[in-house]
Coordinates of C-alpha atoms in Angstrom, one line a residue:
M194 CA 100.5 -152.5 -20.4
S195 CA 99.9 -148.2 -20.6
L196 CA 98.7 -146.3 -17.3
K197 CA 98.0 -143.3 -19.2
G198 CA 94.6 -142.3 -18.5
K199 CA 93.8 -144.7 -15.0
V200 CA 96.6 -143.7 -13.1
L201 CA 97.4 -139.8 -13.0
I202 CA 101.0 -138.2 -10.9
K203 CA 101.4 -135.1 -9.9
G204 CA 104.4 -133.1 -7.9
Q205 CA 106.1 -129.8 -7.0
T206 CA 110.0 -129.5 -4.9
D207 CA 110.5 -126.4 -3.6
V208 CA 113.6 -125.0 -1.3
G209 CA 112.1 -124.0 1.7
S210 CA 112.5 -120.5 3.4
V211 CA 115.9 -121.6 4.8
R212 CA 117.7 -123.5 3.0
D213 CA 119.7 -121.7 -0.4
H214 CA 119.5 -124.7 -2.7
N215 CA 116.8 -128.1 -2.9
E216 CA 118.4 -131.0 -2.7
D217 CA 114.8 -133.4 -3.5
A218 CA 114.9 -134.8 -6.7
I219 CA 111.5 -136.3 -8.1
S220 CA 110.2 -137.7 -11.4
S221 CA 107.6 -139.7 -12.2
D222 CA 106.3 -141.7 -15.4
E223 CA 102.6 -142.1 -15.8
N224 CA 102.9 -144.9 -18.9
I225 CA 103.8 -147.7 -16.6
G226 CA 102.7 -145.1 -13.0
L227 CA 106.3 -145.0 -11.5
A228 CA 106.3 -142.2 -9.4
I229 CA 110.2 -141.6 -7.4
L230 CA 111.1 -138.7 -4.7
A231 CA 114.7 -138.6 -3.1
D232 CA 115.7 -136.3 -0.1
G233 CA 120.1 -136.2 -0.4
M234 CA 122.3 -135.1 2.4
G235 CA 126.3 -134.5 2.0
G236 CA 128.3 -131.7 1.9
H237 CA 129.4 -129.4 -1.3
R238 CA 125.8 -130.5 -2.7
G239 CA 126.3 -134.3 -2.6
G240 CA 123.1 -135.3 -1.6
E241 CA 121.7 -133.1 -5.0
M242 CA 123.9 -135.4 -6.5
A243 CA 122.9 -138.4 -4.3
S244 CA 119.4 -137.8 -5.1
A245 CA 119.3 -136.8 -9.1
I246 CA 121.4 -140.5 -9.5
T247 CA 118.9 -142.8 -7.6
V248 CA 116.3 -140.7 -9.0
S249 CA 117.6 -140.6 -12.6
T250 CA 119.0 -145.1 -11.7
V251 CA 115.5 -145.9 -10.4
L252 CA 112.9 -144.2 -13.4
E253 CA 115.7 -146.0 -16.4
Q254 CA 116.3 -148.8 -14.4
I255 CA 112.0 -149.7 -13.9
T256 CA 111.2 -148.1 -17.6
G257 CA 113.4 -150.5 -19.3
K258 CA 112.7 -153.4 -17.1
T259 CA 108.5 -153.0 -17.1
K260 CA 109.1 -153.1 -21.4
K261 CA 110.2 -157.2 -20.8
I262 CA 107.4 -158.2 -17.6
T263 CA 104.9 -160.3 -18.3
S264 CA 102.3 -158.6 -15.3
G265 CA 100.6 -160.5 -12.6
E266 CA 104.0 -163.6 -12.8
T267 CA 105.0 -164.1 -9.5
D268 CA 108.6 -165.0 -8.2
D269 CA 108.6 -168.5 -6.8
E270 CA 111.1 -168.4 -4.4
T271 CA 110.2 -165.4 -2.8
G272 CA 106.6 -164.8 -3.5
Y273 CA 107.1 -161.2 -4.3
S274 CA 105.5 -159.5 -7.9
A275 CA 108.0 -158.8 -10.4
E276 CA 107.3 -156.2 -10.4
S277 CA 108.7 -155.6 -6.4
I278 CA 111.6 -157.7 -7.9
A279 CA 112.5 -155.3 -10.4
V280 CA 111.9 -151.7 -8.2
H281 CA 113.5 -153.6 -5.7
E282 CA 116.9 -154.7 -8.0
A283 CA 116.2 -151.0 -9.2
V284 CA 116.3 -149.3 -5.9
T285 CA 120.3 -152.0 -5.3
L286 CA 121.7 -150.0 -8.8
A287 CA 121.1 -146.9 -7.1
N288 CA 122.5 -147.3 -4.1
K289 CA 125.3 -149.0 -6.0
N290 CA 125.8 -146.1 -8.1
V291 CA 125.5 -144.1 -5.5
H292 CA 128.5 -145.5 -3.4
D293 CA 130.4 -145.3 -6.3
S294 CA 130.1 -142.0 -7.0
S295 CA 131.1 -140.5 -3.9
E296 CA 134.1 -143.4 -3.2
A297 CA 135.1 -141.7 -6.5
N298 CA 134.5 -138.0 -6.0
A299 CA 136.6 -136.9 -2.8
Q300 CA 133.8 -133.9 -2.8
Y301 CA 130.9 -135.7 -2.9
R302 CA 132.7 -138.7 -0.2
G303 CA 130.0 -139.5 2.2
M304 CA 126.6 -138.3 0.2
G305 CA 123.9 -140.3 0.7
T306 CA 119.4 -139.9 0.5
T307 CA 116.5 -141.5 1.3
V308 CA 114.1 -142.4 -1.7
V309 CA 110.7 -143.7 -1.7
V310 CA 109.4 -145.4 -4.6
V311 CA 106.3 -146.4 -6.4
L312 CA 105.2 -148.5 -9.3
F313 CA 101.2 -149.2 -9.8
Y314 CA 100.2 -152.6 -11.8
D315 CA 97.6 -155.3 -11.8
N316 CA 95.1 -152.7 -9.5
R317 CA 98.0 -153.0 -7.1
F318 CA 100.7 -151.4 -5.9
T319 CA 104.4 -152.1 -4.4
V320 CA 106.9 -149.2 -2.3
A321 CA 110.0 -149.2 -1.8
H322 CA 111.2 -147.3 0.4
V323 CA 115.3 -146.0 2.6
G324 CA 114.7 -143.7 5.4
D325 CA 112.4 -141.1 5.7
S326 CA 110.5 -140.0 3.4
R327 CA 106.8 -141.6 2.8
L328 CA 104.4 -142.6 1.2
Y329 CA 100.6 -141.9 2.8
R330 CA 97.1 -143.3 1.1
L331 CA 94.4 -141.5 1.4
R332 CA 91.3 -143.6 1.3
D333 CA 88.0 -143.0 2.4
G334 CA 89.1 -139.9 3.9
E335 CA 91.0 -140.9 6.1
L336 CA 95.5 -140.9 5.7
E337 CA 96.9 -143.6 6.9
Q338 CA 100.9 -143.6 6.9
I339 CA 102.1 -147.0 4.2
T340 CA 105.9 -146.5 5.1
R341 CA 107.7 -145.9 8.6
D342 CA 110.1 -144.1 8.8
H343 CA 113.9 -145.6 9.3
S344 CA 115.0 -143.3 11.5
L345 CA 116.8 -143.0 15.5
M346 CA 113.3 -141.3 16.7
Q347 CA 110.7 -144.2 15.2
E348 CA 113.5 -146.3 16.9
L349 CA 113.6 -144.3 20.5
I350 CA 109.3 -144.1 19.8
D351 CA 109.2 -147.8 19.6
R352 CA 111.2 -149.0 22.2
G353 CA 108.9 -146.2 24.1
F354 CA 111.4 -143.3 25.1
Y355 CA 108.9 -141.1 23.4
T356 CA 105.5 -139.5 22.3
P357 CA 105.4 -139.3 19.0
E358 CA 104.3 -136.0 20.0
Q359 CA 107.6 -135.8 22.2
A360 CA 109.7 -136.7 19.2
R361 CA 108.7 -133.7 16.6
N362 CA 110.0 -130.9 19.4
S363 CA 113.3 -132.9 19.3
L364 CA 116.6 -132.3 18.1
N365 CA 117.5 -135.8 16.5
K366 CA 114.6 -136.5 14.6
N367 CA 116.4 -135.9 11.2
L368 CA 118.7 -139.1 11.9
V369 CA 118.2 -141.8 9.6
T370 CA 119.4 -145.2 10.6
R371 CA 119.6 -146.3 6.5
A372 CA 120.2 -144.5 3.3
I373 CA 121.1 -144.4 -0.2
G374 CA 124.3 -144.7 -0.9
I375 CA 126.6 -144.7 2.5
D376 CA 127.1 -148.5 2.8
A377 CA 128.0 -150.4 -0.3
S378 CA 124.8 -152.4 0.0
V379 CA 121.8 -151.2 2.0
Q380 CA 118.6 -153.0 3.7
I381 CA 115.4 -151.9 1.4
D382 CA 111.7 -152.3 2.6
I383 CA 109.7 -153.5 0.2
Q384 CA 105.6 -153.8 0.0
E385 CA 103.0 -154.8 -1.4
D386 CA 98.7 -154.0 -1.2
V387 CA 96.0 -153.2 -3.5
A388 CA 95.3 -150.3 -4.8
M389 CA 91.7 -149.0 -5.6
V390 CA 90.2 -146.1 -7.5
D391 CA 90.6 -142.3 -6.2
D392 CA 93.0 -143.6 -3.9
V393 CA 95.3 -140.6 -3.2
Y394 CA 99.1 -141.7 -2.6
L395 CA 100.9 -139.1 -0.9
L396 CA 105.6 -139.4 -1.8
C397 CA 107.5 -136.3 0.5
S398 CA 110.2 -135.5 2.2
D399 CA 111.0 -134.8 5.9
G400 CA 110.3 -131.1 4.7
V401 CA 106.4 -132.1 4.8
T402 CA 106.5 -134.0 7.7
D403 CA 109.1 -132.5 9.7
M404 CA 106.7 -129.1 9.2
I405 CA 102.7 -130.0 9.4
E406 CA 100.8 -132.1 11.5
D407 CA 99.2 -135.7 9.1
D408 CA 95.7 -134.1 10.3
L409 CA 96.8 -130.6 7.9
I410 CA 98.5 -133.2 5.1
K411 CA 94.7 -134.9 5.5
S412 CA 92.8 -131.3 4.9
A413 CA 95.1 -130.0 2.1
M414 CA 94.4 -133.4 0.1
L415 CA 91.0 -134.0 1.0
E416 CA 90.0 -130.4 0.0
N417 CA 92.4 -130.3 -3.6
V418 CA 91.6 -134.3 -4.2
D419 CA 90.3 -133.5 -8.0
D420 CA 93.7 -131.5 -8.8
L421 CA 96.7 -133.0 -7.4
E422 CA 99.0 -129.9 -9.1
K423 CA 96.8 -127.6 -6.4
A424 CA 97.2 -130.5 -3.8
A425 CA 101.2 -130.6 -3.7
A426 CA 101.4 -126.7 -4.1
E427 CA 99.0 -126.5 -0.9
I428 CA 101.1 -129.0 1.2
I429 CA 104.2 -127.4 -0.3
R430 CA 102.6 -123.9 1.2
L431 CA 101.8 -125.5 4.6
S432 CA 105.0 -126.4 4.6
N433 CA 106.8 -123.1 4.5
E434 CA 104.0 -121.0 6.1
H435 CA 105.2 -123.5 9.2
G436 CA 108.5 -122.3 9.2
G437 CA 109.8 -124.7 5.6
K438 CA 114.0 -125.4 7.5
D439 CA 113.8 -127.6 4.3
N440 CA 113.7 -128.6 1.0
I441 CA 109.7 -129.8 0.6
S442 CA 108.6 -132.7 -2.0
A443 CA 105.3 -133.8 -2.9
L444 CA 104.4 -136.2 -5.4
L445 CA 101.2 -137.5 -4.8
V446 CA 99.3 -140.3 -7.1
K447 CA 95.8 -140.8 -8.1
P448 CA 94.0 -144.4 -9.8
I449 CA 91.4 -142.9 -12.0
K450 CA 90.4 -146.7 -13.5
S451 CA 90.6 -150.0 -13.4
F452 CA 94.7 -151.4 -14.8
P453 CA 94.4 -155.5 -13.8
A454 CA 97.2 -157.7 -15.7
K455 CA 95.9 -159.6 -18.8
N456 CA 95.0 -163.1 -17.2
S457 CA 96.1 -161.8 -13.8
L458 CA 94.4 -164.0 -11.1
F459 CA 95.3 -161.8 -8.5
S460 CA 92.7 -158.8 -9.8
R461 CA 90.5 -162.3 -10.5
F462 CA 90.6 -163.0 -7.2
F463 CA 90.0 -159.5 -6.0
D464 CA 86.8 -158.9 -8.0
L465 CA 85.1 -162.1 -6.5
F466 CA 85.8 -160.2 -2.8
S467 CA 84.9 -156.4 -4.3

């Protein structure tokens, strides 16, 4: 089922005001409702390589797998949708590809990347993420962070050592506890949730969230809710205005029409209570 004309996806990436090259990578496919963002790390352009490998692997794998999926099916063993399984497998392969490339090329040794992947289907979505790149959702004027950072700072916040406000000023806030490509295997967080018409979803790198508070992100999205390209540009402008110390990427998704899967039990159940 094509989601063209039902889900809009627009995004931009920017080198920022300090860095000399961009290690972020973004990609999307409106036909299948897919958005991907990766924020690379590693010397000698290793981060740039890691993010590029990750985004291209995930795009190729999910594009191929969705052609074979009957949307609305659920995996008996895990309880996840077939789409979630496909996303998990794609990110797992991306981890292998980055790790293998790192092992084979001394100049890229130790490279890695964060990643956040969102796939829309059957009036819902799956998000997979590793690291501190985030997914937000704007619904009915309220902004919610959907993902939870895999970072040392988030662990310290969870344990009560820092408040979120104190964490913003810490020198350790960019130390991630999980990343694609660092080890031969990686733990991937997967979530499924309902997608509603006129929601706006934001995938962003920490070049956004380290520079501007959530209230500014929310304002930029609300003021440009009908123009995702302008929303992305405004988020990048604000991030640069507040320092631009890292690469900056913003990828926005907006469902504009319902997209139930044919004969989907989920959508029929959802319609009864919506």
